[in-house]
Short mmCIF file of C-alpha atoms in Angstrom, two decimals:
data_model
loop_
_atom_site.label_atom_id
_atom_site.label_comp_id
_atom_site.label_asym_id
_atom_site.label_seq_id
_atom_site.Cartn_x
_atom_site.Cartn_y
_atom_site.Cartn_z
CA GLU I 1 48.28 41.00 55.41
CA VAL I 2 51.99 40.15 55.49
CA GLN I 3 53.48 39.89 52.00
CA LEU I 4 57.00 39.06 50.88
CA VAL I 5 57.56 39.63 47.17
CA GLN I 6 60.80 38.37 45.67
CA SER I 7 62.59 39.49 42.53
CA GLY I 8 62.33 37.46 39.35
CA ALA I 9 64.25 34.47 38.07
CA GLU I 10 67.89 34.97 37.11
CA VAL I 11 70.18 33.19 34.66
CA LYS I 12 73.86 33.90 35.23
CA LYS I 13 77.27 32.59 34.23
CA PRO I 14 79.84 31.20 36.67
CA GLY I 15 81.92 33.97 38.20
CA GLU I 16 79.24 36.63 37.82
CA SER I 17 77.80 38.56 40.75
CA LEU I 18 74.13 38.65 41.72
CA LYS I 19 71.83 40.34 44.23
CA ILE I 20 68.25 39.14 44.67
CA SER I 21 65.63 40.95 46.70
CA CYS I 22 62.64 40.41 48.96
CA THR I 23 60.27 43.34 49.54
CA ALA I 24 58.09 43.19 52.63
CA SER I 25 54.75 44.81 53.34
CA GLY I 26 51.89 44.55 55.81
CA TYR I 27 53.92 44.75 59.02
CA SER I 28 56.67 46.72 60.77
CA PHE I 29 59.73 45.68 58.73
CA THR I 30 62.24 46.63 61.41
CA SER I 31 60.58 44.51 64.12
CA TYR I 32 60.96 40.99 62.72
CA TRP I 33 63.96 38.93 61.68
CA ILE I 34 63.94 37.95 58.01
CA GLY I 35 66.03 35.29 56.36
CA TRP I 36 66.84 33.07 53.41
CA VAL I 37 66.39 29.37 52.66
CA ARG I 38 67.96 27.47 49.76
CA GLN I 39 66.34 24.58 47.94
CA MET I 40 68.48 22.91 45.30
CA PRO I 41 66.67 21.14 42.46
CA GLY I 42 64.77 18.13 43.79
CA LYS I 43 66.28 18.54 47.25
CA GLY I 44 65.30 19.68 50.73
CA LEU I 45 65.37 22.98 52.56
CA GLU I 46 68.62 24.55 53.83
CA TRP I 47 68.69 27.41 56.36
CA MET I 48 71.12 30.05 55.13
CA GLY I 49 70.84 32.89 57.62
CA ILE I 50 68.74 35.67 59.11
CA ILE I 51 69.05 39.42 59.59
CA HIS I 52 67.33 41.85 61.93
CA PRO I 53 66.36 44.90 59.87
CA GLY I 54 66.35 47.11 62.95
CA ASP I 55 70.10 46.92 63.56
CA SER I 56 71.32 44.67 60.71
CA GLU I 57 72.52 41.98 63.12
CA THR I 58 73.10 38.95 60.91
CA ARG I 59 73.47 35.26 61.69
CA TYR I 60 74.73 32.84 59.05
CA SER I 61 74.81 29.08 58.85
CA PRO I 62 78.47 27.98 58.76
CA SER I 63 77.67 26.32 55.41
CA PHE I 64 76.94 29.71 53.87
CA GLN I 65 79.18 32.06 55.90
CA GLY I 66 81.56 33.77 53.48
CA GLN I 67 79.69 32.42 50.45
CA VAL I 68 76.80 34.91 50.45
CA THR I 69 75.92 38.26 52.01
CA ILE I 70 72.55 39.06 53.58
CA SER I 71 71.61 42.72 53.91
CA VAL I 72 68.62 45.04 54.20
CA ASP I 73 67.52 48.50 53.12
CA LYS I 74 65.13 49.70 55.82
CA SER I 75 64.03 52.69 53.76
CA ILE I 76 62.34 50.42 51.22
CA SER I 77 61.55 47.41 53.48
CA THR I 78 63.71 45.12 51.38
CA ALA I 79 66.08 42.30 52.22
CA TYR I 80 68.81 41.08 49.90
CA LEU I 81 70.87 38.00 49.23
CA GLN I 82 73.99 38.48 47.18
CA TRP I 83 76.87 36.57 45.67
CA SER I 84 80.18 38.05 44.47
CA SER I 85 81.15 35.10 42.31
CA LEU I 86 78.51 32.54 41.41
CA LYS I 87 79.18 28.83 40.93
CA ALA I 88 77.11 26.24 39.11
CA SER I 89 76.35 24.71 42.51
CA ASP I 90 74.49 27.91 43.47
CA THR I 91 71.70 26.87 41.08
CA ALA I 92 68.64 26.64 43.30
CA MET I 93 65.37 28.18 44.38
CA TYR I 94 65.90 30.78 47.09
CA TYR I 95 63.11 31.70 49.47
CA CYS I 96 62.98 34.67 51.80
CA ALA I 97 60.90 34.21 54.93
CA ARG I 98 59.99 36.13 58.06
CA LEU I 99 60.17 34.79 61.60
CA SER I 100 56.77 34.37 63.22
CA ARG I 101 57.54 36.65 66.19
CA ALA I 102 60.00 39.38 67.07
CA ALA I 103 62.54 37.18 68.89
CA ALA I 104 65.19 35.26 66.96
CA VAL I 105 64.11 31.95 68.47
CA ASN I 106 61.10 31.47 66.26
CA PRO I 107 60.33 29.56 63.06
CA PHE I 108 59.79 31.10 59.65
CA ASP I 109 56.09 31.78 59.18
CA ASP I 110 55.52 33.98 56.13
CA TRP I 111 57.38 33.12 52.94
CA GLY I 112 58.12 34.76 49.63
CA GLN I 113 57.26 33.04 46.37
CA GLY I 114 60.87 32.07 45.69
CA THR I 115 63.52 33.25 43.22
CA LEU I 116 65.01 30.67 40.87
CA VAL I 117 68.71 31.23 40.24
CA THR I 118 70.31 29.29 37.41
CA VAL I 119 74.09 29.40 36.98
CA SER I 120 75.33 27.89 33.75
CA SER I 121 78.06 28.55 31.23
CA GLU M 4 75.08 21.55 64.49
CA ILE M 5 71.91 19.59 65.26
CA VAL M 6 71.22 17.02 62.53
CA LEU M 7 67.56 16.15 62.05
CA THR M 8 66.80 12.73 60.56
CA GLN M 9 63.29 12.14 59.26
CA SER M 10 61.70 8.77 58.68
CA PRO M 11 60.41 7.22 56.61
CA GLY M 12 61.68 8.85 53.44
CA THR M 13 58.40 8.10 51.67
CA LEU M 14 55.03 7.14 53.14
CA SER M 15 52.47 5.59 50.77
CA LEU M 16 48.96 5.87 52.16
CA SER M 17 45.36 6.21 51.01
CA PRO M 18 43.04 9.16 51.69
CA GLY M 19 41.38 8.75 55.07
CA GLU M 20 44.32 6.88 56.57
CA ARG M 21 46.49 8.08 59.44
CA ALA M 22 50.03 9.30 58.77
CA THR M 23 52.79 9.23 61.37
CA LEU M 24 56.04 11.03 60.54
CA SER M 25 59.16 10.91 62.69
CA CYS M 26 61.95 13.44 63.26
CA ARG M 27 64.95 12.46 65.37
CA ALA M 28 67.56 15.02 66.46
CA SER M 29 71.27 14.30 66.97
CA GLN M 30 71.10 16.22 70.26
CA SER M 31 68.33 17.60 72.43
CA VAL M 32 66.27 20.39 70.88
CA SER M 33 66.15 23.16 73.44
CA SER M 34 62.73 24.12 74.81
CA SER M 35 61.04 22.03 72.13
CA TYR M 36 61.87 24.62 69.48
CA LEU M 37 60.77 22.21 66.77
CA ALA M 38 58.54 23.09 63.83
CA TRP M 39 56.94 21.17 60.97
CA TYR M 40 56.38 22.48 57.44
CA GLN M 41 54.37 21.21 54.48
CA GLN M 42 55.58 21.85 50.94
CA LYS M 43 53.66 21.11 47.75
CA PRO M 44 55.26 21.10 44.29
CA GLY M 45 55.98 24.60 43.02
CA GLN M 46 55.01 26.23 46.31
CA ALA M 47 56.81 27.74 49.26
CA PRO M 48 56.75 25.79 52.52
CA ARG M 49 53.85 26.37 54.92
CA LEU M 50 54.26 26.36 58.70
CA LEU M 51 52.06 23.70 60.32
CA ILE M 52 53.38 23.21 63.86
CA TYR M 53 55.72 25.18 66.13
CA GLY M 54 56.92 24.58 69.66
CA ALA M 55 56.65 20.85 68.87
CA SER M 56 52.87 20.77 69.39
CA SER M 57 51.21 24.15 68.69
CA ARG M 58 49.29 24.49 65.45
CA ALA M 59 49.98 27.54 63.34
CA THR M 60 47.17 29.88 62.36
CA GLY M 61 44.62 28.25 60.09
CA ILE M 62 46.00 24.71 60.35
CA PRO M 63 43.22 22.11 60.78
CA ASP M 64 43.13 19.93 63.88
CA THR M 65 43.81 16.84 61.77
CA PHE M 66 47.46 17.90 62.14
CA SER M 67 49.11 17.36 65.51
CA GLY M 68 52.68 17.41 66.77
CA SER M 69 54.24 15.77 69.77
CA GLY M 70 57.59 14.93 71.32
CA SER M 71 60.46 16.47 73.20
CA GLY M 72 64.21 16.16 73.58
CA THR M 73 65.39 14.26 70.53
CA ASP M 74 62.23 12.53 69.27
CA PHE M 75 59.34 14.31 67.59
CA THR M 76 56.29 13.18 65.65
CA LEU M 77 53.86 14.78 63.22
CA THR M 78 50.53 12.99 62.95
CA ILE M 79 47.88 13.56 60.31
CA SER M 80 44.81 11.85 61.71
CA ARG M 81 42.90 11.44 58.42
CA LEU M 82 44.61 12.19 55.14
CA GLU M 83 42.75 14.52 52.82
CA PRO M 84 43.70 14.68 49.11
CA GLU M 85 45.39 18.06 49.68
CA ASP M 86 47.66 16.61 52.42
CA PHE M 87 49.80 14.63 49.99
CA ALA M 88 53.02 16.62 50.00
CA VAL M 89 56.54 16.73 51.46
CA TYR M 90 56.92 17.46 55.16
CA TYR M 91 60.01 18.92 56.85
CA CYS M 92 60.92 19.23 60.50
CA HIS M 93 62.99 22.25 61.56
CA GLN M 94 64.78 23.10 64.80
CA TYR M 95 65.13 26.79 65.60
CA GLY M 96 66.51 26.66 69.13
CA SER M 97 70.21 26.24 68.35
CA SER M 98 72.56 27.83 65.87
CA PRO M 99 72.73 27.06 63.10
CA ARG M 100 69.03 26.36 62.57
CA THR M 101 68.55 23.16 60.58
CA PHE M 102 65.92 21.25 58.61
CA GLY M 103 65.36 17.54 58.25
CA GLN M 104 65.67 16.01 54.81
CA GLY M 105 61.92 15.61 54.38
CA THR M 106 59.28 12.87 54.26
CA LYS M 107 57.14 12.55 51.14
CA VAL M 108 53.57 11.47 51.77
CA GLU M 109 52.27 10.00 48.53
CA ILE M 110 48.98 8.49 47.42
CA LYS M 111 49.00 4.71 47.52
#
């Protein structure tokens, strides 16, 4: 069974850094693209980017390029989403998700439970 | 960037009724790389349809997708109580991938 388990909720101040995680199990981690989706409070889904754990090729949405960094640690089957300087507008639920097949042209199929990030002074 | 516009914003229906949700793309979605997701409050999205018309694993046949090019439809033939939720379309054929803004199906 594919499982994506995300790290717990975070409360941070503006300007602080943050790295949240998504640990995968139940499949070959290096064979499937994995990515991140933002959902701001009461709003819709926003595609942030994806990474291939096999070679760390990363594709970002222009809306998030330069604002966040997506990375992986193959040795522990974990993907990360990080910020160097948080803003209040980064307050959202963040989901990790795996593409349904090995190629990049596939939808997200399996999802993590979400990590709530709250940024407030 | 392909902009996906969903309509209506909210659909008020009774259990047993048919729901028809629309997703219109600002440009053609290549190879019908269009998916539909269902999201309930406090839960992660669930994949329903991919490739415009193929049901994902475990999705009942009351859900069907159709369309091509710029116009796509999700149909729920008979609404069950558990089908009241928010539905999103998603194109994954062009970069950047994008989602529609969602249609809420609520109990009338």
